[in-house]
PDB file of C-alpha atoms in Angstrom:
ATOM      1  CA  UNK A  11      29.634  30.937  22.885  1.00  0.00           C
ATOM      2  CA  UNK A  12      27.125  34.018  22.335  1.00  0.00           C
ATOM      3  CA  UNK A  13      23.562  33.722  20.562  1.00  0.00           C
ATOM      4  CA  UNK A  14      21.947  35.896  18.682  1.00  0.00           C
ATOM      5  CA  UNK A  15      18.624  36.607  18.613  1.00  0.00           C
ATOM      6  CA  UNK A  16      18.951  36.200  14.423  1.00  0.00           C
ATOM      7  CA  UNK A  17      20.222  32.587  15.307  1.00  0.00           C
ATOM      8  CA  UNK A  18      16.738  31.150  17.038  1.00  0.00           C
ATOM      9  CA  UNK A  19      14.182  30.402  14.609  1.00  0.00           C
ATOM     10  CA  UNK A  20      10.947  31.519  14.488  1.00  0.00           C
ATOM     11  CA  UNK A  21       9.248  28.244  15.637  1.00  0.00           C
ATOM     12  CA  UNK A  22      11.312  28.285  18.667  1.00  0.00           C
ATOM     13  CA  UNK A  23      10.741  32.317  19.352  1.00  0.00           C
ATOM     14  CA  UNK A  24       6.731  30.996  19.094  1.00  0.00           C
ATOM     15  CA  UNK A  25       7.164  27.843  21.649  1.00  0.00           C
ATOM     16  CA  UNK A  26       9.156  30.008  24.071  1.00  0.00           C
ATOM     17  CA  UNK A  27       6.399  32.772  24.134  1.00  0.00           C
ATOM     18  CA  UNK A  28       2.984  30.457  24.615  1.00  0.00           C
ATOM     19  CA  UNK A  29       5.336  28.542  27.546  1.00  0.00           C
ATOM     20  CA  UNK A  30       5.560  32.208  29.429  1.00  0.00           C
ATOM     21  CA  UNK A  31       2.451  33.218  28.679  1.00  0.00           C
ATOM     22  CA  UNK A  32       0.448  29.793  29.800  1.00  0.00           C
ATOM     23  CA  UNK A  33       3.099  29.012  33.110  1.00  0.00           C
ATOM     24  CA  UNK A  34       0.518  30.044  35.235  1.00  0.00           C
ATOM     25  CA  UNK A  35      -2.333  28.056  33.753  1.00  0.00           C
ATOM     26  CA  UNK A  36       0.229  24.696  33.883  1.00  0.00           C
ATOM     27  CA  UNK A  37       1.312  25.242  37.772  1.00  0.00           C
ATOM     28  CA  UNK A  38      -2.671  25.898  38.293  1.00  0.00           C
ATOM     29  CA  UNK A  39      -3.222  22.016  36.610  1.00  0.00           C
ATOM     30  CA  UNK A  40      -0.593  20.312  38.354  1.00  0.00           C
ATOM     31  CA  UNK A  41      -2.151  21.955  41.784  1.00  0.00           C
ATOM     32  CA  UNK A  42      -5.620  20.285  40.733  1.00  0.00           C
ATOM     33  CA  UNK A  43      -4.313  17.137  39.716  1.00  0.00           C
ATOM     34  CA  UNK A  44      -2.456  16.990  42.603  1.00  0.00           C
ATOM     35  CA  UNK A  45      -5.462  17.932  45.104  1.00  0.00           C
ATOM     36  CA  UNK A  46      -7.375  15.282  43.508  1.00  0.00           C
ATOM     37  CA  UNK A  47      -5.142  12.751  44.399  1.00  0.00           C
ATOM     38  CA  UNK A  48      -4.844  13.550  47.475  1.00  0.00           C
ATOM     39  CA  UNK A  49      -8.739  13.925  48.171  1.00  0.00           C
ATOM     40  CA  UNK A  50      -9.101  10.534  46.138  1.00  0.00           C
ATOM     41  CA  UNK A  51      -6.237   8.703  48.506  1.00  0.00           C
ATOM     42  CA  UNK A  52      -7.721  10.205  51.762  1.00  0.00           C
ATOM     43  CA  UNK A  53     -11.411   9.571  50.823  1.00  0.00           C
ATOM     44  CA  UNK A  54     -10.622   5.629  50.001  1.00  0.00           C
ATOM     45  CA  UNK A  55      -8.608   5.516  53.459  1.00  0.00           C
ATOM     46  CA  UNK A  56     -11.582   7.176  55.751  1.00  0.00           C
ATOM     47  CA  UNK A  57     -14.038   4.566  53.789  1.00  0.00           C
ATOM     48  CA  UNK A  58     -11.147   1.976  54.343  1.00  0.00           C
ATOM     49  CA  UNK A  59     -11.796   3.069  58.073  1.00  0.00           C
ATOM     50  CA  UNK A  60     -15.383   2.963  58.052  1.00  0.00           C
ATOM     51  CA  UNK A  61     -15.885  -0.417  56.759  1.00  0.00           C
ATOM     52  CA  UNK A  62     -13.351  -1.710  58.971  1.00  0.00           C
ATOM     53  CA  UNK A  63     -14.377  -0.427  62.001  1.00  0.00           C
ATOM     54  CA  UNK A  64     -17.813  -1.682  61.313  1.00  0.00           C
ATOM     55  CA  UNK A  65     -16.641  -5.406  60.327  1.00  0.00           C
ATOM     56  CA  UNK A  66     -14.856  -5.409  63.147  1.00  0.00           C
ATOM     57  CA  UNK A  67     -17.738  -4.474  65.611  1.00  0.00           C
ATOM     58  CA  UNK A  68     -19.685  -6.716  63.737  1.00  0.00           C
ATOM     59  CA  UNK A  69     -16.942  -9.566  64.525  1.00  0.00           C
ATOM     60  CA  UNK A  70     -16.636  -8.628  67.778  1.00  0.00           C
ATOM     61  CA  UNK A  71     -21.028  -9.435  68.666  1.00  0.00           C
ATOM     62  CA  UNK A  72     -20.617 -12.658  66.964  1.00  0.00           C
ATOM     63  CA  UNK A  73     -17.756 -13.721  68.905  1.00  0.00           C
ATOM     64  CA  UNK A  74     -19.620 -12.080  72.319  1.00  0.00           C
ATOM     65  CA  UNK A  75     -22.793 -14.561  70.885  1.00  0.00           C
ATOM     66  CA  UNK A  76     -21.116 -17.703  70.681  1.00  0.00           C
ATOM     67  CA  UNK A  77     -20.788 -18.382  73.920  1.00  0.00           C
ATOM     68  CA  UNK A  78     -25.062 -17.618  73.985  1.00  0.00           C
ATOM     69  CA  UNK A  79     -25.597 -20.308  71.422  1.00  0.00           C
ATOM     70  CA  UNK A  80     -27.813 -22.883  72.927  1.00  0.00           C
ATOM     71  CA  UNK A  81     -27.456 -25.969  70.346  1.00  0.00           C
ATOM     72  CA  UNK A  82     -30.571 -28.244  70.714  1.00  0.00           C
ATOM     73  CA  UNK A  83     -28.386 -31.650  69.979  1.00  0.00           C
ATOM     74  CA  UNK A  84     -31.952 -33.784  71.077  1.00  0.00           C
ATOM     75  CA  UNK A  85     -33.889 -31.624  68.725  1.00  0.00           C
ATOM     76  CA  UNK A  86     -31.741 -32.224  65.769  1.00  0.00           C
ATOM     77  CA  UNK A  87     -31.583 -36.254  66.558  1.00  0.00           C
ATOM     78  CA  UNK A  88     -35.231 -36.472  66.747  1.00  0.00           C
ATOM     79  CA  UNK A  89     -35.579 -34.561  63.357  1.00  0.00           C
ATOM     80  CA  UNK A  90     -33.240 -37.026  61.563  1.00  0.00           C
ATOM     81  CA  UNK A  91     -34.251 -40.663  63.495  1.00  0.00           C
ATOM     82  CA  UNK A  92     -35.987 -43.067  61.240  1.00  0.00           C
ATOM     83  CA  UNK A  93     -39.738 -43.688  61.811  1.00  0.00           C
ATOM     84  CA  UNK A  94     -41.151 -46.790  63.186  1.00  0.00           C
ATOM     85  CA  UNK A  95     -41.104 -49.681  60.517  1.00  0.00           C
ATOM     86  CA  UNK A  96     -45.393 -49.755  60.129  1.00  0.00           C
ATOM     87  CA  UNK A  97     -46.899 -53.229  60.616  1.00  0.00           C
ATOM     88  CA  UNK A  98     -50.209 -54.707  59.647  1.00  0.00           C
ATOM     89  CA  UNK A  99     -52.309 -57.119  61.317  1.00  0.00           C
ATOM     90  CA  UNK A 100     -50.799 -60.651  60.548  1.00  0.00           C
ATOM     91  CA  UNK A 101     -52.983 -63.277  58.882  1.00  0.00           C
ATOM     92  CA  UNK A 102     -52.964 -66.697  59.840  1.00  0.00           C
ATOM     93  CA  UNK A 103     -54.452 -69.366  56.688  1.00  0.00           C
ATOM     94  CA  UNK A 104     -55.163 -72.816  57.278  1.00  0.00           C
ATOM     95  CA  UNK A 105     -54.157 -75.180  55.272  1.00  0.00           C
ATOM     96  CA  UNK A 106     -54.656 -78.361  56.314  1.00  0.00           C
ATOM     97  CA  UNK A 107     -53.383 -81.145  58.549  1.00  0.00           C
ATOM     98  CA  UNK A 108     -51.997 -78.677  61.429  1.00  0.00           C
ATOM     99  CA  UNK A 109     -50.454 -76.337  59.016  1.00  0.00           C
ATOM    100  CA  UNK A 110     -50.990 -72.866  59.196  1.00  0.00           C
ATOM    101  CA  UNK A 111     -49.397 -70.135  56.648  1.00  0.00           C
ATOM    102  CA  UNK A 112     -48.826 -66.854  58.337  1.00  0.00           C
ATOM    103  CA  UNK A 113     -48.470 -63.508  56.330  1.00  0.00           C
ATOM    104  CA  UNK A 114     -48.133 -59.636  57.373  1.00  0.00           C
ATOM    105  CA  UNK A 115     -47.593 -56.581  55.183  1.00  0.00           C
ATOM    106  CA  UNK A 116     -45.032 -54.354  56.560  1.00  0.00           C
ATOM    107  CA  UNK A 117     -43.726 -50.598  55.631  1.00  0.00           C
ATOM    108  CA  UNK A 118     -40.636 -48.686  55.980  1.00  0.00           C
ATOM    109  CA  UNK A 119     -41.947 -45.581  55.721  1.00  0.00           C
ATOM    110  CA  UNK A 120     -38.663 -43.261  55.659  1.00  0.00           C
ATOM    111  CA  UNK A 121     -37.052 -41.946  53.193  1.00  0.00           C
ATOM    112  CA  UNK A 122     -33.346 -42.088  53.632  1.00  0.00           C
ATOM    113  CA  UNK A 123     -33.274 -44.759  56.324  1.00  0.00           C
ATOM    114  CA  UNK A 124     -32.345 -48.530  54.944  1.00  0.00           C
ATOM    115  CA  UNK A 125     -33.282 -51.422  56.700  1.00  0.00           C
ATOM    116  CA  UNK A 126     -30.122 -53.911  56.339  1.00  0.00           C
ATOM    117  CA  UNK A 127     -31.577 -56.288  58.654  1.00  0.00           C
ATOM    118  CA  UNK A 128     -34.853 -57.418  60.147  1.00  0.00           C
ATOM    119  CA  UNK A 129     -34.764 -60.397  61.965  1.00  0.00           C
ATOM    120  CA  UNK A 130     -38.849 -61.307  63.262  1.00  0.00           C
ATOM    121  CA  UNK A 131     -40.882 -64.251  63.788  1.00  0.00           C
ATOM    122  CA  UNK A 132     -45.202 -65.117  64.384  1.00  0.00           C
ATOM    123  CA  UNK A 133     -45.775 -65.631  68.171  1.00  0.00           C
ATOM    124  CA  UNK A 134     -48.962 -66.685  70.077  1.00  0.00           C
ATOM    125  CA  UNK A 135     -49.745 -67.527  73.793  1.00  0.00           C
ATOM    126  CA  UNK A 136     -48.595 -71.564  72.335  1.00  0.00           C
ATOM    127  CA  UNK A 137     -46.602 -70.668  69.270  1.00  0.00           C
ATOM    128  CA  UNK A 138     -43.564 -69.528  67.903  1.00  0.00           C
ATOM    129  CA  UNK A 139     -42.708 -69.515  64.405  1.00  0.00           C
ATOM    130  CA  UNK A 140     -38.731 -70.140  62.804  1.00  0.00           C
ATOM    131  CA  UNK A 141     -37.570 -66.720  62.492  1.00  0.00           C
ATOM    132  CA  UNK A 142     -36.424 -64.868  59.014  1.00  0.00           C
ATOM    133  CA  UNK A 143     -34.827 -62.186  57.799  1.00  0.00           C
ATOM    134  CA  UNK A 144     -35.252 -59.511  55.456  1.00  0.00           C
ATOM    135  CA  UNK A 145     -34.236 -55.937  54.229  1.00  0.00           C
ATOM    136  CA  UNK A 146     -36.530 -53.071  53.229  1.00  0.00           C
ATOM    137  CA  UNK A 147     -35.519 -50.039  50.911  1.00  0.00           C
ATOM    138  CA  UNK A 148     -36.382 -46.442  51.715  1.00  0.00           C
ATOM    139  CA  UNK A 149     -40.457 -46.423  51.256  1.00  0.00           C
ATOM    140  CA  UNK A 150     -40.382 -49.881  50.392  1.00  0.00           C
ATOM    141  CA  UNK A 151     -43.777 -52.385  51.398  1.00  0.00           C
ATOM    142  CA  UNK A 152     -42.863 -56.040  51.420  1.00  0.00           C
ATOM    143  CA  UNK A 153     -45.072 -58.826  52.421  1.00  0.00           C
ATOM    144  CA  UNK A 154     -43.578 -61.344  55.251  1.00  0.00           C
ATOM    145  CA  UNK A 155     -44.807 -65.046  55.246  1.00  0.00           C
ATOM    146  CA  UNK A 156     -43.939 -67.755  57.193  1.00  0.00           C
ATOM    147  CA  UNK A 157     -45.108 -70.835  55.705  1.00  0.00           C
ATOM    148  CA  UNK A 158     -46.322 -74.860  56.617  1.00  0.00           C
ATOM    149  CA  UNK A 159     -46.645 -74.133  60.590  1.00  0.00           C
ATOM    150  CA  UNK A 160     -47.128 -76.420  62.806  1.00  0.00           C
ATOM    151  CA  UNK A 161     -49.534 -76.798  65.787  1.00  0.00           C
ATOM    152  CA  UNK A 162     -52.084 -79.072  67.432  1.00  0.00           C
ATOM    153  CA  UNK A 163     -54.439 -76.107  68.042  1.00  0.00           C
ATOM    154  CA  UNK A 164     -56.075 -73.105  66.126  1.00  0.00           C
ATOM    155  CA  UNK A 165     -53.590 -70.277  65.994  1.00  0.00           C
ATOM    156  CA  UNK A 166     -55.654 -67.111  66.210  1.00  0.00           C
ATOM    157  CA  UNK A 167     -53.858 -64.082  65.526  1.00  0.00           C
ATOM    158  CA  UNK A 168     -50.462 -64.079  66.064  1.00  0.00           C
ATOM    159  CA  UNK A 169     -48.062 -60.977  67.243  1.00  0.00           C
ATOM    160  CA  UNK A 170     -45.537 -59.937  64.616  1.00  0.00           C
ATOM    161  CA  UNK A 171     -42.375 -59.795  67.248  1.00  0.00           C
ATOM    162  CA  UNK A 172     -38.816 -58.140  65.613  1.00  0.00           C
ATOM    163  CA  UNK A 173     -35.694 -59.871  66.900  1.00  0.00           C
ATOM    164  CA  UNK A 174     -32.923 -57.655  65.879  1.00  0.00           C
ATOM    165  CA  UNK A 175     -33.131 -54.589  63.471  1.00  0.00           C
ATOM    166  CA  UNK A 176     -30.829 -52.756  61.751  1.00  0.00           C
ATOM    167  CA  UNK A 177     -31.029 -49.600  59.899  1.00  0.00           C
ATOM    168  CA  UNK A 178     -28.635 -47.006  58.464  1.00  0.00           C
ATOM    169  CA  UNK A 179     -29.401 -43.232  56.762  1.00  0.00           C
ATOM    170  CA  UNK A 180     -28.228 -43.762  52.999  1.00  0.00           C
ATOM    171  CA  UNK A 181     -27.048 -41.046  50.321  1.00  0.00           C
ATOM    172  CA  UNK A 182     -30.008 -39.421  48.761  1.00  0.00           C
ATOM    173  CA  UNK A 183     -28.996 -42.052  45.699  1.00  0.00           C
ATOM    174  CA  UNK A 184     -28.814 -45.598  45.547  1.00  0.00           C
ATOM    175  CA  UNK A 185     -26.849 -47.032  42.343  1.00  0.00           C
ATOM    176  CA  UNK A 186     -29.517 -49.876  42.242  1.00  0.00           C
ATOM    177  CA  UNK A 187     -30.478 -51.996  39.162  1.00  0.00           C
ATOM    178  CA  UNK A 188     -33.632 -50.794  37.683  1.00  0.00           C
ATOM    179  CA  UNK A 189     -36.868 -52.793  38.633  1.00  0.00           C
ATOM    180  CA  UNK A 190     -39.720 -52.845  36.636  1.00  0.00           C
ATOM    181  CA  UNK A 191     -41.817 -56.165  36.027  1.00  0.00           C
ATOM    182  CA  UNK A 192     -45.032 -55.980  33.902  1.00  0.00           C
ATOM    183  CA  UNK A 193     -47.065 -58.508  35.042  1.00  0.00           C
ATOM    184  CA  UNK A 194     -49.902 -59.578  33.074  1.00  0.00           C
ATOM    185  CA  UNK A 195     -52.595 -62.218  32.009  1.00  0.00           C
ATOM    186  CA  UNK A 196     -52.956 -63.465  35.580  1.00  0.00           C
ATOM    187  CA  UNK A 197     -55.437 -66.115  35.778  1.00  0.00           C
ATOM    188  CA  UNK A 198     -56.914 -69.073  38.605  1.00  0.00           C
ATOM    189  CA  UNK A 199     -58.076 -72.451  37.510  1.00  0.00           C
ATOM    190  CA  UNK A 200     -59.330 -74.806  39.340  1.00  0.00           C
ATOM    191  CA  UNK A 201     -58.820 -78.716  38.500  1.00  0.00           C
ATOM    192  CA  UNK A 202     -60.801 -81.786  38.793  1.00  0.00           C
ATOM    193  CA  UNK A 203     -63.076 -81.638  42.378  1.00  0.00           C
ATOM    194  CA  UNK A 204     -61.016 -78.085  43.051  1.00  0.00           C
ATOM    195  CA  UNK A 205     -58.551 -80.125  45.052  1.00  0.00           C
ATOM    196  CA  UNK A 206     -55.956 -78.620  43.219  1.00  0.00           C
ATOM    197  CA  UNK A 207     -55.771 -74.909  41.928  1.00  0.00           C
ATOM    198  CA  UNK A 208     -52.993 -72.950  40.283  1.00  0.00           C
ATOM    199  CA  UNK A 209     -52.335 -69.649  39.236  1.00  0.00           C
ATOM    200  CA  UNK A 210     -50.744 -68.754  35.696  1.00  0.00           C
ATOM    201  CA  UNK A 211     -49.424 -64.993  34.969  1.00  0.00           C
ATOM    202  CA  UNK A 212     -46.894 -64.073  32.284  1.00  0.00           C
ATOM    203  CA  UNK A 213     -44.389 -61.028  33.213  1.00  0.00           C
ATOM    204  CA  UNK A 214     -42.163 -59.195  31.193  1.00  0.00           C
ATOM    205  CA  UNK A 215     -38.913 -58.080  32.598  1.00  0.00           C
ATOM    206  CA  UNK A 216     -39.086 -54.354  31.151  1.00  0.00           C
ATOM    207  CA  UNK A 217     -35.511 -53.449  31.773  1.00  0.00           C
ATOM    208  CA  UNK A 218     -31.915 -54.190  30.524  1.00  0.00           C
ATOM    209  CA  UNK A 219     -30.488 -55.829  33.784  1.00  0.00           C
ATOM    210  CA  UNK A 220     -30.707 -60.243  33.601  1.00  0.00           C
ATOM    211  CA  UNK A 221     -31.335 -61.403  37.041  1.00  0.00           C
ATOM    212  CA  UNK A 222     -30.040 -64.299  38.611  1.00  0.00           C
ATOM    213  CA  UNK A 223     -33.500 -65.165  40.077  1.00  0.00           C
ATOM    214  CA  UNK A 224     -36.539 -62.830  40.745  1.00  0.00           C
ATOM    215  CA  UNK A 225     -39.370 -63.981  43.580  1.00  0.00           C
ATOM    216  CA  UNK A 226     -42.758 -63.796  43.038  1.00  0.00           C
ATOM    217  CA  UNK A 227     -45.774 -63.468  45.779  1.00  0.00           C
ATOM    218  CA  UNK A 228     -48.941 -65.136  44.602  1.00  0.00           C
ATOM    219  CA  UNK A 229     -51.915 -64.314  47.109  1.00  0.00           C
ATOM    220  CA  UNK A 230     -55.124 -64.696  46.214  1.00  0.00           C
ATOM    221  CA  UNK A 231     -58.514 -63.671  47.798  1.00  0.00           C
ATOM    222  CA  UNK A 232     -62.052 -64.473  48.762  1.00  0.00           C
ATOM    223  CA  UNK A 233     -64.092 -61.171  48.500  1.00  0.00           C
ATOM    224  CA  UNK A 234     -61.736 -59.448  51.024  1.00  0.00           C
ATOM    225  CA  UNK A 235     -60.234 -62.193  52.748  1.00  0.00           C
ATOM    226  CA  UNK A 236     -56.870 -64.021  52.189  1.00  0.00           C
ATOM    227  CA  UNK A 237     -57.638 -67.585  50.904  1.00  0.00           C
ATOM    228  CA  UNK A 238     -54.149 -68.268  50.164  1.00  0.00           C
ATOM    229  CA  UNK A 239     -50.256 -67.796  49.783  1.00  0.00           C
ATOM    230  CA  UNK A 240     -47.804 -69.525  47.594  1.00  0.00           C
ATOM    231  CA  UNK A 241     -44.444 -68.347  45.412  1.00  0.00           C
ATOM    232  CA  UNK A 242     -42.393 -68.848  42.969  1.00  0.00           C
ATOM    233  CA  UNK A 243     -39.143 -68.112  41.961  1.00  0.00           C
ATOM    234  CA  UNK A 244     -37.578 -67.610  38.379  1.00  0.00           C
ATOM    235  CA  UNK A 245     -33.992 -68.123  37.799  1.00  0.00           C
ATOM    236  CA  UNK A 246     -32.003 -66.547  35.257  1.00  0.00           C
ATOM    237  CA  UNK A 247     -34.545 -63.927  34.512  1.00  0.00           C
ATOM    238  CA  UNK A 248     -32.795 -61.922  30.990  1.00  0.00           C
ATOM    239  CA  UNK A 249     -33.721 -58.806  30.032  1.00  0.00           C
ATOM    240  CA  UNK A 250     -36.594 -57.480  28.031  1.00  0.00           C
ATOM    241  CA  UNK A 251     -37.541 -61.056  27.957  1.00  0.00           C
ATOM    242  CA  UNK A 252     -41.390 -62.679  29.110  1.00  0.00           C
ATOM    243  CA  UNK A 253     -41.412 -65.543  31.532  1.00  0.00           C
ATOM    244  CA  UNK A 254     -44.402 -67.633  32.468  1.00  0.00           C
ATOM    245  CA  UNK A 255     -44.953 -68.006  36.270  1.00  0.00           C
ATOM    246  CA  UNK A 256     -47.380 -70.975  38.073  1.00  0.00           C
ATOM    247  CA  UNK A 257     -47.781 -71.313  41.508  1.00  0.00           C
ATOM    248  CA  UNK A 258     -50.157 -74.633  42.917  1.00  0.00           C
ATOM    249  CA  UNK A 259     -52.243 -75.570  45.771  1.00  0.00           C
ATOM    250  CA  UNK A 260     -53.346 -78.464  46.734  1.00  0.00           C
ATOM    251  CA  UNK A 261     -56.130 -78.231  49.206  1.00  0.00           C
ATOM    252  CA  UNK A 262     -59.693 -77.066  48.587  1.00  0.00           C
ATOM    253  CA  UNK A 263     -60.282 -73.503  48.216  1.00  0.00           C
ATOM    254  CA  UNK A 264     -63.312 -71.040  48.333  1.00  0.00           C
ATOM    255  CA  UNK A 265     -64.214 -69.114  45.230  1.00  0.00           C
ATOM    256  CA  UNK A 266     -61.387 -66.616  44.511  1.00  0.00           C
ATOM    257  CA  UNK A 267     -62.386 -63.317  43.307  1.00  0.00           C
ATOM    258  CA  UNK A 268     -58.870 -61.857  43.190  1.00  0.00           C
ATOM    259  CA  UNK A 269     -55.286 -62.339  42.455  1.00  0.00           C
ATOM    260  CA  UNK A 270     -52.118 -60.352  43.734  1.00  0.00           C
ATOM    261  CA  UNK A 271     -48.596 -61.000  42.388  1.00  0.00           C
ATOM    262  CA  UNK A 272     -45.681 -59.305  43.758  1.00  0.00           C
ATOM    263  CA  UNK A 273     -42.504 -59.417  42.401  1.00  0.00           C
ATOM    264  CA  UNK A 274     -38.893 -59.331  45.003  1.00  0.00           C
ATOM    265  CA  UNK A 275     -35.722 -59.016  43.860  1.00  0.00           C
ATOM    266  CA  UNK A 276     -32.568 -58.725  46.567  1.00  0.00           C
ATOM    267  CA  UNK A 277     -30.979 -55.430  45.346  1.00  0.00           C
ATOM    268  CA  UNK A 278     -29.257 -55.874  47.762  1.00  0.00           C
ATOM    269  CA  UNK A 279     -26.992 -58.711  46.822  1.00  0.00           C
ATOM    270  CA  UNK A 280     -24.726 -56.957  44.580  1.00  0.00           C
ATOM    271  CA  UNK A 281     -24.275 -60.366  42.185  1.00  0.00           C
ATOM    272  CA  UNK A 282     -27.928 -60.350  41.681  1.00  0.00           C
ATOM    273  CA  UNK A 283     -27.787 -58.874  38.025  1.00  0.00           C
ATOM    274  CA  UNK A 284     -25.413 -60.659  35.598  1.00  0.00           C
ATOM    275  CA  UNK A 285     -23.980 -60.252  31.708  1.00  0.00           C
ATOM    276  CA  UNK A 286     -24.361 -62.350  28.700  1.00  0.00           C
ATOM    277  CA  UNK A 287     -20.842 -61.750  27.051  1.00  0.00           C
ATOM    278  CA  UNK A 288     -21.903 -60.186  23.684  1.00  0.00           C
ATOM    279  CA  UNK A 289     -24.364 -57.715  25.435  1.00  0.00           C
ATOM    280  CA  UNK A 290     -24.506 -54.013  25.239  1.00  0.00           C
ATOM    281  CA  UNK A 291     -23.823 -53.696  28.865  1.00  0.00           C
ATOM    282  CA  UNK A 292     -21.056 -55.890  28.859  1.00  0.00           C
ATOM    283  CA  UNK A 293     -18.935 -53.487  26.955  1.00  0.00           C
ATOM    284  CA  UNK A 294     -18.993 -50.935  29.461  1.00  0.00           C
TER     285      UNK A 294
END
């Protein structure tokens, strides 16, 4: 079938005319377009190259260097062993009739490194005390007494000797009940020819945990000098609750000038703290 030229219409005469006069200016585009691909696709591959290569050399000295590394194992063991458990002169009190108390403040002073055992005892050139045994928390200062010793002659300053010890490098946190005793009112009496003295001091139990039983240190003091050791313990120690704590002795006594009380609680002992069915904590 023929066309015309009388059957195109205008419209399509104009289209047809800008398309041959612009088909330079379209095959110039797609020649662009196309050049900038391919300088975009061969720039990304050299970088590609570049990074590579350098990674790779890069690999390659560390690998060379590991056979170079000189690991100090004795350095890094002596920067995480515990420090030596710090131990004060011991004490020795007489208190009558043979008997001798012996006392000694010791120190664990690390910070991650639990003492789960210390097994000690008092010995002199003729002596030897029972031994014990205690445990000590990171940075924890306990007091270690040995009390109603025996012997037919003045014990003079005894050595503080440890029997077994055992330690072990805890997790920055402990999930230990809260301990915080306010102890107040503390206050020695005398009785009748000073025979017989006691000690009276109320504390409050300023957290929520009960405790089965809670210890408590009494020494007391002549000027500077230890006159005396005794304790106590309370049993069923509740909460936010006051107790009143005595401690006696019955031998005479120089004039005391001061009063410690130390409160000890085996956090330890993981059925230490116990609920009161009813309690807040008990419904958690």
């Amino acid at each position: 079938m023929d066309y015309e030229i009388n059957d195109i219409s205008d419209r399509r005469l104009k289209v047809g005319y800008w398309l041959i006069t612009h088909i330079k200016r379209f095959k110039q585009a797609i020649t662009i377009f196309l050049a900038l691909v391919c300088f975009v696709t061969v720039s990304v591959s050299i970088y590609g190259c570049v990074i590579h290569f350098k990674e790779q050399k890069d690999l390659n000295r560390a690998i060379s260097g590991i056979g170079t590394i000189n690991l100090d194992f004795e350095a890094y063991h002596d920067s995480i062993k515990p420090n030596t458990l710090v131990v004060s002169e011991s004490t020795v009190i007489y208190t009558g009739e043979g008997k001798y108390d012996i006392l000694t403040k010791i120190a664990n002073p690390n910070n991650r490194w639990q003492v789960d055992k210390l097994v000690y005892q008092f010995e002199s050139s003729f002596f030897t005390s029972p031994s014990s045994t205690v445990y000590l928390l990171p940075n924890q200062e306990k007091y270690l007494v040995s009390y109603a010793n025996t012997s037919h002659s003045r014990i003079g300053v005894p050595e503080f000797k440890i029997l077994d010890l055992e330690m072990t490098l805890i997790k920055p946190y402990q999930n230990l009940p809260e301990i915080n005793f306010n102890i107040s009112d503390i206050e020695f009496t005398a009785e009748g020819e000073e025979d017989r003295s006691k000690v009276t001091f109320n504390v409050l139990n300023n957290t929520l945990y009960n405790f089965w039983e809670v210890d408590f240190l009494v020494i007391i003091y002549s000027g500077d000098t230890i006159s005396g050791v005794n304790q106590i313990k309370l049993g069923e120690f509740l909460g936010n609750s006051t107790r009143v704590g005595e401690v006696s002795w019955f031998e005479r006594l120089p004039r005391i000038t001061k009063v410690d009380v130390y409160p000890y609680v085996d956090l330890l002992d993981q059925s230490i703290t116990y609920t009161i069915p009813g309690e807040a904590g008990d419904l958690y």
